[in-house]
XYZ file of C-alpha atoms in Angstrom:
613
model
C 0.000 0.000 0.000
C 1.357 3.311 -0.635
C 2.080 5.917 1.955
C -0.248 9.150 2.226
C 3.422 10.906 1.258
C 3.627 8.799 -2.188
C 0.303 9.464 -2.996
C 0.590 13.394 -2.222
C 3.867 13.422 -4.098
C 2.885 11.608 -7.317
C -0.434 13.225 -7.259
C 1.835 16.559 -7.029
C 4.149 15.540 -10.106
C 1.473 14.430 -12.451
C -0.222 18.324 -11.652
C 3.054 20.010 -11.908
C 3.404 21.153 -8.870
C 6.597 22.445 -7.691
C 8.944 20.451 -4.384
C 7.581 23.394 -1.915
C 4.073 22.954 -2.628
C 4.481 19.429 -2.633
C 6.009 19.487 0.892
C 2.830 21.862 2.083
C 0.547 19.874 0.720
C 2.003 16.821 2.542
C 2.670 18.490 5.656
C -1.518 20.100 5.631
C -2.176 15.996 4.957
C -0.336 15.050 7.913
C -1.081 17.497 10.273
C -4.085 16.683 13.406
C -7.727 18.196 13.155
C -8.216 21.959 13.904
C -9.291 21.930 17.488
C -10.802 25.153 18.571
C -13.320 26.817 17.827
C -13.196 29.612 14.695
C -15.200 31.772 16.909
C -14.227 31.408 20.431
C -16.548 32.482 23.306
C -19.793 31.875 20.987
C -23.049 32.125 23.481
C -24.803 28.771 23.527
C -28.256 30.038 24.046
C -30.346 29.203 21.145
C -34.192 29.658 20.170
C -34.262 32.741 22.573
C -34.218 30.514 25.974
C -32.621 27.636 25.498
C -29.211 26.558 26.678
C -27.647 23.484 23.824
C -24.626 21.756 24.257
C -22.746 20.787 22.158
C -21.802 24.176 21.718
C -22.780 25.637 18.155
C -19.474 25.655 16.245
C -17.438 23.570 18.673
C -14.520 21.236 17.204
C -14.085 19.340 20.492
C -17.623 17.399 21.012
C -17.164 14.068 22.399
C -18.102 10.967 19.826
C -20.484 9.857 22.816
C -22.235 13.113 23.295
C -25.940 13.795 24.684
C -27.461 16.762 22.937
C -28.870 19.023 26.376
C -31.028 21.052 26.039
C -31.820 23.349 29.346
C -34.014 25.888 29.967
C -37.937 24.469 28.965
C -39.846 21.580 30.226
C -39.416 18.391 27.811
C -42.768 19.074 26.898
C -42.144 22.099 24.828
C -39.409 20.513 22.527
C -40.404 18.564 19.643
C -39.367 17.444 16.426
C -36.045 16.712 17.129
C -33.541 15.633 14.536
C -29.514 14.592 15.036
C -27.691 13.949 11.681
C -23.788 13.467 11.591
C -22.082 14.235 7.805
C -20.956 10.325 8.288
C -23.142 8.474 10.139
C -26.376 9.606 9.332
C -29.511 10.163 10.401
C -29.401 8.967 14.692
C -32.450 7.861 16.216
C -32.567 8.219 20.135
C -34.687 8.873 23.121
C -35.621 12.405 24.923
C -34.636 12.245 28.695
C -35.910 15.284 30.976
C -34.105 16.416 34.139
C -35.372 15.828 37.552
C -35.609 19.397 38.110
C -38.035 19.960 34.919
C -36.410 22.613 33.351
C -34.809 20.944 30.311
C -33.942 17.370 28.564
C -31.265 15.799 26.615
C -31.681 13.742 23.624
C -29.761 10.267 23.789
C -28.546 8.756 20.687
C -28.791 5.246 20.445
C -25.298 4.817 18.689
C -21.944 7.541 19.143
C -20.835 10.144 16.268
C -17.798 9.460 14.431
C -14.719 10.819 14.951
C -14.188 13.883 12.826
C -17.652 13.945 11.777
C -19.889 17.324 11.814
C -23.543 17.071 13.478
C -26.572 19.015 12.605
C -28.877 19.060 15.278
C -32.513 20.855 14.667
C -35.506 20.986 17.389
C -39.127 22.726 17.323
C -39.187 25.133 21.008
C -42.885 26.127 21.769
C -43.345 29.367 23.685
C -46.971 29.753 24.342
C -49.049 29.634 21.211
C -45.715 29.893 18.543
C -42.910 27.784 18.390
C -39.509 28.324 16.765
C -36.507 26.316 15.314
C -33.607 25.844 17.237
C -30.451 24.602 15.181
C -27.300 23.022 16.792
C -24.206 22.222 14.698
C -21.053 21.218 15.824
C -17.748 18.737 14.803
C -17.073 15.561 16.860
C -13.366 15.645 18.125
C -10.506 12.737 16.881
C -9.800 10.736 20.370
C -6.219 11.043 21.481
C -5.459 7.626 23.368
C -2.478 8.344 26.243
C -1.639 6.017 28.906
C -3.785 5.824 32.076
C -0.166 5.816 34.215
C -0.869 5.973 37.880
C 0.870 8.633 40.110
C 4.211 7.192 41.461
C 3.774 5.852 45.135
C 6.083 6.721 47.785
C 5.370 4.038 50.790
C 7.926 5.385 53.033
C 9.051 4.212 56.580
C 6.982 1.956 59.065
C 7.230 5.024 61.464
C 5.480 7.688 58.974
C 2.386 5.192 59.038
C -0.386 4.393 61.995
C -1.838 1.223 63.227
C -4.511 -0.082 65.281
C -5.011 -3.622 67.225
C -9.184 -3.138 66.253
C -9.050 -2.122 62.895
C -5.808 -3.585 61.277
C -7.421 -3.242 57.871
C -6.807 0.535 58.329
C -3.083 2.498 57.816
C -3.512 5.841 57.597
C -0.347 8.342 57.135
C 0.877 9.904 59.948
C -0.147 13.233 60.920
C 2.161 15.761 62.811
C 0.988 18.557 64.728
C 3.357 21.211 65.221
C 1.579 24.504 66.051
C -1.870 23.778 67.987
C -3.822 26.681 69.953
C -7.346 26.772 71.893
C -8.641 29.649 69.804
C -8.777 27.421 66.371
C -12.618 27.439 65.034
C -14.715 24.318 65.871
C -14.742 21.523 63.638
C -12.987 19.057 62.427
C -10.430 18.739 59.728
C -10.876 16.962 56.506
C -8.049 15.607 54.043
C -7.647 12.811 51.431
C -3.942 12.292 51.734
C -2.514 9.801 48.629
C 0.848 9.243 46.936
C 2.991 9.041 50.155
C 3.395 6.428 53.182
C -0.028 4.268 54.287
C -3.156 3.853 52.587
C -4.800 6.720 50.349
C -8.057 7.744 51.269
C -10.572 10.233 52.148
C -9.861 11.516 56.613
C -11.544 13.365 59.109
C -9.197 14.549 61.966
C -10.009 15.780 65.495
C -9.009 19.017 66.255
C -5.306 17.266 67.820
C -5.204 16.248 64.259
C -5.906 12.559 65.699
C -8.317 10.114 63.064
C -12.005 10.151 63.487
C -12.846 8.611 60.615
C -10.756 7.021 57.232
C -11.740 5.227 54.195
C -9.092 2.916 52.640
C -8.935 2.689 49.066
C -7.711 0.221 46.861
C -3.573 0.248 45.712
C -3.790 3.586 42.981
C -6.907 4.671 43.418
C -7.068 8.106 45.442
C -9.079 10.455 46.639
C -9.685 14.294 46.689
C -11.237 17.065 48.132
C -13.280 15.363 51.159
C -15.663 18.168 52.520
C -19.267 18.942 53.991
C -21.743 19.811 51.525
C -25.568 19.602 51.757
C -28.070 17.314 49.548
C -31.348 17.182 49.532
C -31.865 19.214 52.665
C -28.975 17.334 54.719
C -25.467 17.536 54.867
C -23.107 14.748 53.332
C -19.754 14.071 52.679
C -18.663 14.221 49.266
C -15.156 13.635 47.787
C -13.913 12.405 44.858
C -12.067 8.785 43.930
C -10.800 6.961 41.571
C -6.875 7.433 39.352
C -4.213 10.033 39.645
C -2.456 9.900 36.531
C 0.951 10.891 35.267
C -0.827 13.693 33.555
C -2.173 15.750 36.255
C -6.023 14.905 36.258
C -7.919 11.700 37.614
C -10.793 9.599 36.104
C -12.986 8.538 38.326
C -16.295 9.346 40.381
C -17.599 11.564 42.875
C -18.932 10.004 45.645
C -21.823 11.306 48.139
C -22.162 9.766 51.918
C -24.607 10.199 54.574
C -23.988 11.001 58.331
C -23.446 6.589 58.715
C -21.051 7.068 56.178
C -23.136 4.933 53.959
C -22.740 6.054 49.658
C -26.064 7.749 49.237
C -25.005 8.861 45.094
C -22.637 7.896 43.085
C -22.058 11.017 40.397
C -20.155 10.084 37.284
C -18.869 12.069 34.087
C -21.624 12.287 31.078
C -20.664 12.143 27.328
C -18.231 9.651 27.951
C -15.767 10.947 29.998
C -14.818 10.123 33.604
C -14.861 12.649 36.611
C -11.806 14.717 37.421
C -10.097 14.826 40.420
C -10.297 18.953 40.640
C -13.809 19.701 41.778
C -17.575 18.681 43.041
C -19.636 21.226 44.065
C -23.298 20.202 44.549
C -26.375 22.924 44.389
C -29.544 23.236 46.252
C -31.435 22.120 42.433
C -30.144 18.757 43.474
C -27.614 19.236 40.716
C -23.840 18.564 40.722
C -20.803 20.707 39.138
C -18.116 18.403 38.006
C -14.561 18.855 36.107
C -13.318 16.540 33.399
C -10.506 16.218 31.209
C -10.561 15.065 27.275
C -7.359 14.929 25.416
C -7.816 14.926 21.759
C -5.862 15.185 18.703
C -5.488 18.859 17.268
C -2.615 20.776 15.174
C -1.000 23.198 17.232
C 1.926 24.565 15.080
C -0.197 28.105 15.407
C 1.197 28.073 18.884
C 4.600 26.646 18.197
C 3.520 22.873 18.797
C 3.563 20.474 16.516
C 1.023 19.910 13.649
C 0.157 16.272 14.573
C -0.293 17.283 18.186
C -2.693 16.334 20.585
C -4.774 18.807 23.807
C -6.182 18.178 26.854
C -9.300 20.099 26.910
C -10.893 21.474 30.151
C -14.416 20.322 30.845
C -17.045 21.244 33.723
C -20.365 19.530 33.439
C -23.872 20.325 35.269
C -25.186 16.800 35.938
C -28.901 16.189 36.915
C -27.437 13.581 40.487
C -30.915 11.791 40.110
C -30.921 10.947 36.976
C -27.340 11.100 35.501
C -27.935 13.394 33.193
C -25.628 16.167 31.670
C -27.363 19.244 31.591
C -24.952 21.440 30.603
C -21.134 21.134 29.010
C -18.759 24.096 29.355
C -15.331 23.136 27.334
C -12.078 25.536 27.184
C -11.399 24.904 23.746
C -14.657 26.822 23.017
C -13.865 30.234 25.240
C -10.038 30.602 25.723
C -7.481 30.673 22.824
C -4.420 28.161 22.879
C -2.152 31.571 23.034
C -3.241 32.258 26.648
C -1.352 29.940 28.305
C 1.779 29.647 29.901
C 2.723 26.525 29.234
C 4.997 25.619 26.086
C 3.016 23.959 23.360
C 6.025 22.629 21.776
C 7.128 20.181 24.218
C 3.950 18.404 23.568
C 2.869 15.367 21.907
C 0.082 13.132 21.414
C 1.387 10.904 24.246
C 1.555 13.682 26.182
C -0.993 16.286 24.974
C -0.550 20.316 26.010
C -2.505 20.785 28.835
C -3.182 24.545 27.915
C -5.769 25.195 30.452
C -6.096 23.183 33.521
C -9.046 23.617 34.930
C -8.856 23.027 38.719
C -11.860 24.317 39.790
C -15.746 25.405 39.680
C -17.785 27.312 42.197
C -20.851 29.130 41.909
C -20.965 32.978 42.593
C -23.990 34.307 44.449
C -25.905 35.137 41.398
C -25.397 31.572 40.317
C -22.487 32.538 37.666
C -20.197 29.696 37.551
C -16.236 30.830 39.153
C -14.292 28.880 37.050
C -9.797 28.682 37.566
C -7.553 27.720 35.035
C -4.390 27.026 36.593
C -1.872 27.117 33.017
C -3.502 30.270 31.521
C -3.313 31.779 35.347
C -6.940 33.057 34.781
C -9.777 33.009 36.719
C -12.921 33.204 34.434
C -17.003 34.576 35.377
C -18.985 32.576 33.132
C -22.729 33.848 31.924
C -25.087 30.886 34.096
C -26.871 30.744 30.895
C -25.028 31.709 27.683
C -21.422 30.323 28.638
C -19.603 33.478 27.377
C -16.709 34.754 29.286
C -17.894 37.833 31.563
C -14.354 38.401 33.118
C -11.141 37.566 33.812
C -8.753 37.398 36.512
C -5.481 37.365 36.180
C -3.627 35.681 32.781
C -2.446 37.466 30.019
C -5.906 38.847 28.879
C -7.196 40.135 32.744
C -10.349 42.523 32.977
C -8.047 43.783 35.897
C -4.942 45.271 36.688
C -3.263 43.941 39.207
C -2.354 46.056 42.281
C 0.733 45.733 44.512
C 1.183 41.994 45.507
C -2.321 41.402 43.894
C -1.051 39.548 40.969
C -1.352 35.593 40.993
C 0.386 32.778 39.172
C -0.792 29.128 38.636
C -3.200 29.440 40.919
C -5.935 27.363 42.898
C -9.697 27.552 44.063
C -10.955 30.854 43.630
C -14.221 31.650 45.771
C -15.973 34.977 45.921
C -16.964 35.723 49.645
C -20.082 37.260 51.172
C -18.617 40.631 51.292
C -18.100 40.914 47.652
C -14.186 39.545 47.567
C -12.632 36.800 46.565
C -10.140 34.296 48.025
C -7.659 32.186 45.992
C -4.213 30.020 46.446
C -1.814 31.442 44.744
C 0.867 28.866 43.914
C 3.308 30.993 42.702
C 5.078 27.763 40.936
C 5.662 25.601 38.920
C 8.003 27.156 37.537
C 8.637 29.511 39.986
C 6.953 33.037 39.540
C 6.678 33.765 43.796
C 9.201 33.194 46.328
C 6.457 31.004 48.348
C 2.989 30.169 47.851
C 0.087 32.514 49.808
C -3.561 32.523 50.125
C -4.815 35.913 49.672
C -8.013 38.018 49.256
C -8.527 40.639 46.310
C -11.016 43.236 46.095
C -11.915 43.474 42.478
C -12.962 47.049 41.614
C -15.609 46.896 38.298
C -15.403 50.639 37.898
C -11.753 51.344 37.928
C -10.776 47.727 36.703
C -8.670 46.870 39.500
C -7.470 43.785 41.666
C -6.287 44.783 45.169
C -4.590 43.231 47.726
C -6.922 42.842 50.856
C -5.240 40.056 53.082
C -2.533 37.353 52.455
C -1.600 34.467 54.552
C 1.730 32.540 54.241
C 4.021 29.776 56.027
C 6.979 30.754 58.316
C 9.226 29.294 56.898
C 7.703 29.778 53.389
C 6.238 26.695 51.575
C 6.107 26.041 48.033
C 3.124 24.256 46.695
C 3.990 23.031 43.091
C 0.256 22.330 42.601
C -2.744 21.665 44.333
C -3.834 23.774 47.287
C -7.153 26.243 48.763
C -7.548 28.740 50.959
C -11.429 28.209 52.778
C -12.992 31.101 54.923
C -14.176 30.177 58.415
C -17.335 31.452 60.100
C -15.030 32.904 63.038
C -13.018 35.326 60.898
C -10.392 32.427 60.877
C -8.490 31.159 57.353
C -8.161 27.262 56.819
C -5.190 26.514 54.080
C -4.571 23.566 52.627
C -0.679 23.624 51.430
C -1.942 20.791 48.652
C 1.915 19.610 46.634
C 3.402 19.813 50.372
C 1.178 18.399 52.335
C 0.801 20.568 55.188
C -2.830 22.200 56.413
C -2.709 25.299 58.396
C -5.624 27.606 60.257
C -4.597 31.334 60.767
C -6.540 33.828 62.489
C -7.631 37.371 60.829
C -4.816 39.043 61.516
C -2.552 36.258 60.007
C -1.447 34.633 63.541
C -0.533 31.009 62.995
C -3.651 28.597 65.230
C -3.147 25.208 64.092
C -0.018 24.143 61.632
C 0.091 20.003 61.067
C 2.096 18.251 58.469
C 2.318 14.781 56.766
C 5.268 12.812 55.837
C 7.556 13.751 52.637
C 5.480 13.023 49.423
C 2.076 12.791 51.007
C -0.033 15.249 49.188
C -3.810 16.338 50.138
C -5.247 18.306 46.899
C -7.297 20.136 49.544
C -8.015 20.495 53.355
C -10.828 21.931 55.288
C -12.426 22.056 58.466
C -16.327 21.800 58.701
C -18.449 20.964 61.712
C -19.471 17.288 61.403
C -21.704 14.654 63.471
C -21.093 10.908 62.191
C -22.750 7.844 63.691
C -21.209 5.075 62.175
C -23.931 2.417 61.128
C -21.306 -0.287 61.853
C -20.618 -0.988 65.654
C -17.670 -0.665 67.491
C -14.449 -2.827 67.059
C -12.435 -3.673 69.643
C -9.316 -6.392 69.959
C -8.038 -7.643 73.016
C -4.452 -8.248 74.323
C -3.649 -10.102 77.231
C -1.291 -8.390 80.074
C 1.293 -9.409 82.308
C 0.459 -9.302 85.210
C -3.554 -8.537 84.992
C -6.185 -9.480 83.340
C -4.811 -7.414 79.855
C -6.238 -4.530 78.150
C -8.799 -3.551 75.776
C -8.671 -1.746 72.357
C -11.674 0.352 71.383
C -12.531 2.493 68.460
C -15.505 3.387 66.051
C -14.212 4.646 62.684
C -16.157 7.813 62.186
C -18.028 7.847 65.172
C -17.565 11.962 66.217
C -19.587 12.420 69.103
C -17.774 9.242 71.517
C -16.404 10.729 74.749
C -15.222 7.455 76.219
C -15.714 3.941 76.520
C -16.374 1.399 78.596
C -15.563 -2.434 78.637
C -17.511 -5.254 79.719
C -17.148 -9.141 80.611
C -19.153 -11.643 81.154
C -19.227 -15.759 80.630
C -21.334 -15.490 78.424
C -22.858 -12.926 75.551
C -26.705 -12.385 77.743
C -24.842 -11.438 80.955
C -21.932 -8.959 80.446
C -21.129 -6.228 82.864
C -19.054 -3.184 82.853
C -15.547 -3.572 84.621
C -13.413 -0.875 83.408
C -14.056 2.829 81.700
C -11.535 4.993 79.741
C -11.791 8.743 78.680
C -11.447 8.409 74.733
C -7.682 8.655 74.113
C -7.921 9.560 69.558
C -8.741 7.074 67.019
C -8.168 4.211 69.517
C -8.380 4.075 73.197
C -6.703 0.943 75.299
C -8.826 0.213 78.869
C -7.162 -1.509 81.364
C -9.215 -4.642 82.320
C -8.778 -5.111 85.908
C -7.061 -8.689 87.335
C -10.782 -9.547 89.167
C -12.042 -9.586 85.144
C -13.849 -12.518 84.571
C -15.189 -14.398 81.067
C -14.584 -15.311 78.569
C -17.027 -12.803 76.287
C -16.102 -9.498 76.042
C -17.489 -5.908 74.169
C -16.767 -2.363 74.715
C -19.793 0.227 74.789
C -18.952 3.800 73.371
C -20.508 6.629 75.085
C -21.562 10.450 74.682
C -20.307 13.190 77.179
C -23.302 12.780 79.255
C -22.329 8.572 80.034
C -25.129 7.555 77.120
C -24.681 4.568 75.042
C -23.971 5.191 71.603
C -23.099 2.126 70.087
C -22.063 -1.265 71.175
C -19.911 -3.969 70.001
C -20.997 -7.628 69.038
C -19.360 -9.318 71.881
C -17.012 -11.853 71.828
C -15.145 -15.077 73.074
C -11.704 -14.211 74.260
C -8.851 -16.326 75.842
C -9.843 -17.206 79.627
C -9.676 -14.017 81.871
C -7.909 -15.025 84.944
């Protein structure tokens, strides 16, 4: 079979063509797909009130793509037709969103790669109706490995262990700055990548574990917090692979107050769920980052013509249903020239990750916050158009940048009550800061300004290559999360150090927090025993998750329908040994945790030990 270069170059002699057109014409054959969009920041409402995605014009749609349509009940679209320029005419089903306020149409086989879709729809408003037309391309797949982040397991000393619940090895956590004037709560991490297990870890206020969730070997979690659903508050973080290329695929995951998974939320169009960000709303809807690396030529921005992108994704996703009811993607808003990173050490096996988005919030007047760590921007998106209606930072801001106000790869911008926002600024990698800082900036519309208002940093200085948040505290008090590092830190309003804890060298937490919680476990309490010398031995009690346990209390008995109590310890962390005194008798024995007030709040199945004597 020939080569596409013998067929361009013969095809070029028989026309006459001369050796440099010959050479273009080979190099146009062999370069990737155009990528972005030829008219970037195009508004994706359609027939007046409608929000489509696919957005209209896009290059970068996803071969498994629902077409969502948001803004009208189901029952005011009609007549709905999906044709691709390769595959036809596609039949499918119309799916509406819990919330009734929209629908997507499900085709019941993908688009092909490189293929354009024309998507049409009839949208009645009252007694009229008008024609709503949708047409984008379907992006060429770029396959890169699924590599795992590199584990670091680290000494036998960096790691904890408990007689009770040996199926649980948590890093260690040093505290090294602790005071009594720290907010209340406790603190939540995911720590991954160092010594111990990876999962998602609540910590008493001595940094001690409450509660911890092993995961499998390589798979990870991120960004544990408190958020509300359907009227109660949850857990939610997210789990699944860290790759080599600096975003996960996985799942978000909510849990109730018994820790028990409530929702699992997972990526539409076929994509998985990023690492970077869940954020749930009171619509009963969740916000969710992905990543899509696709094949694109990028010698416009000094990359190389046969390249491949990773393109930034955020998702609305109806959590009932599984739905996507709306698709925001970078390469439809933000030019390839923004970023900061060098297109031309890319390749299609390791794709320029122009953008980065690592994370989503949404603003008071429901405008989705959106950060972009490699074009150092932080964007305000239209709720309902998707057009850009600001920038941050970057090298197209809608600010200038006061004194120390100016931010570089940074992390998790929030806008406040008051009106400002917070954000991590990194400051690396590479270096741009001497150390990274979590500040607040007053953003001035009138004057288009950024200033300064507050910044909080590390004595000594820490640099935090990635990751990282800054999260405001209902006391006045700042709660950082040092991401890269691995350190979490609370600092009061005027910047005095509260709390300061660290974990071992290459343990990383993408984010920490602290959040009032209440858990009640709804397994019971494990306990182990080990027998003393002299004395009857000692007990080991603990109840992973259990947050309200003031201290325990054993009991004996010979058998299960007549224990008693013999010995009571104030809870000492995680796990708490009671001495059993020598008069113990048994050979059953359980352990009873109980409240402040000497209330039972759980109880362990009892069990046969080694004669008590």
């Amino acid at each position: 079979m020939l080569s596409m270069r013998a067929l361009i170059l013969g095809s070029g002699v028989a026309l006459g063509l001369g050796l440099a057109a010959e050479t273009a014409a080979y190099a146009a054959a062999a370069a990737g797909p155009t990528c972005v969009a030829a008219t970037l920041n195009s508004s994706a409402l359609k027939a007046g009130s409608v929000t489509v995605s696919p957005l209209s014009g896009s290059r970068d749609a996803s071969p498994q793509a629902q077409i969502s349509f948001l803004g009208v009940p189901a029952s005011e679209l009609s007549a709905i037709s999906v044709s691709g320029s390769r595959t036809g005419s596609h039949t499918g089903r119309l799916a509406a969103y819990s919330s009734g306020d929209g629908a997507s149409f499900l085709p019941t086989r993908p688009f092909a790669e490189g293929e354009r879709v024309t998507v049409r729809a009839r949208v009645r408003s009252g007694h009229s109706a008008r024609t709503l037309l949708d047409q984008f391309a379907v992006a060429s797949q770029d396959s890169i490995s699924t590599t795992p982040e590199a584990l670091h397991p680290g000494a036998a000393s960096e790691v904890q262990s408990f007689r009770s619940r040996p199926d649980l090895q948590p890093p260690v956590l040093t505290v090294s700055a602790q005071s009594p004037a720290v907010a209340p709560g406790e603190e939540f991490v995911a720590p991954y990548s160092g010594p111990g297990q990876a999962g998602p870890e609540i910590l008493d206020q001595s940094g001690a574990t409450v509660w911890f969730k092993a995961l499998p070997r390589y798979t990870s979690a991120t960004n544990l917090k408190v958020q509300e659903y359907q009227g109660k508050p949850v857990l939610t973080w997210w789990q699944g692979n860290i790759s080599v290329h600096g975003f996960g695929r996985g799942e978000d995951v909510i849990a109730d107050a018994t820790y028990t998974d409530i929702a699992h939320v997972r990526a539409g169009n076929g994509y998985e769920a990023d690492l970077h960000d869940f954020q749930l709303t009171g619509a009963g809807t969740a916000l969710i980052t992905a990543y899509d690396p696709i094949l694109c030529n990028l010698s416009a921005v000094g990359g190389p013509a046969n390249g491949a992108v990773t393109d930034g994704i955020f998702q609305e996703i109806d959590v009932r249903t599984g739905l996507v009811m709306y698709e925001w993607t970078s390469l439809d808003h933000v030019g390839l020239s923004e970023s900061y990173m060098p297109a031309s050490a890319s390749s299609t096996g390791s794709p320029f990750d122009f953008f980065h988005i690592n994370s989503l919030n949404l603003d008071p007047d429901g405008a989705p916050l959106i950060s972009a760590r490699n074009t150092w921007t932080v964007y305000d998106i239209d709720p309902r158009s998707g057009q850009i209606a600001w920038r941050l930072g970057g090298r197209h801001s809608s600010f200038k940048a006061g004194p120390g106000a100016g931010t570089a790869w940074q992390h998790d911008p929030r806008e406040l009550p008051d009106g400002t926002f917070s954000l991590f600024d990194n400051g690396s990698s590479p270096t741009v800061h001497a150390q990274s800082r979590g500040i607040v900036l007053r953003l001035n519309a009138t004057g288009a300004t950024a200033t300064l208002v507050s910044q909080f940093t590390h004595t000594p200085g820490l640099v935090a290559e990635s990751q990282g948040n800054i999260q405001a505290l209902a006391n006045g008090d700042w709660f950082l999360g040092w991401g890269q590092v691995g350190d979490l830190s609370e600092f009061s309003p005027s910047g005095t150090l509260l709390f300061d804890a660290h974990f071992p060298v290459h343990e990383q937490s993408y984010r920490s927090f602290r959040f009032a919680w209440t858990g009640t476990p709804v397994h019971p309490p494990a306990f182990a025993f080990a027998r003393g010398t002299p004395g009857a031995g000692t007990v080991y009690a603990s109840w992973n998750g259990a947050t309200q346990v003031a201290s325990w209390r054993a009991l004996a008995g010979s058998k299960p329908t007549t224990m008693r109590a013999v010995a009571h310890a104030p809870r000492a962390g995680f796990e708490t040994a009671i001495q059993l005194p020598v008069a113990t008798t048994g050979p059953y024995l359980s352990v009873q945790a109980l409240d402040s007030a000497g209330r039972v709040l759980g109880s362990a199945v009892p069990a046969a030990q080694p004669t008590l004597k």
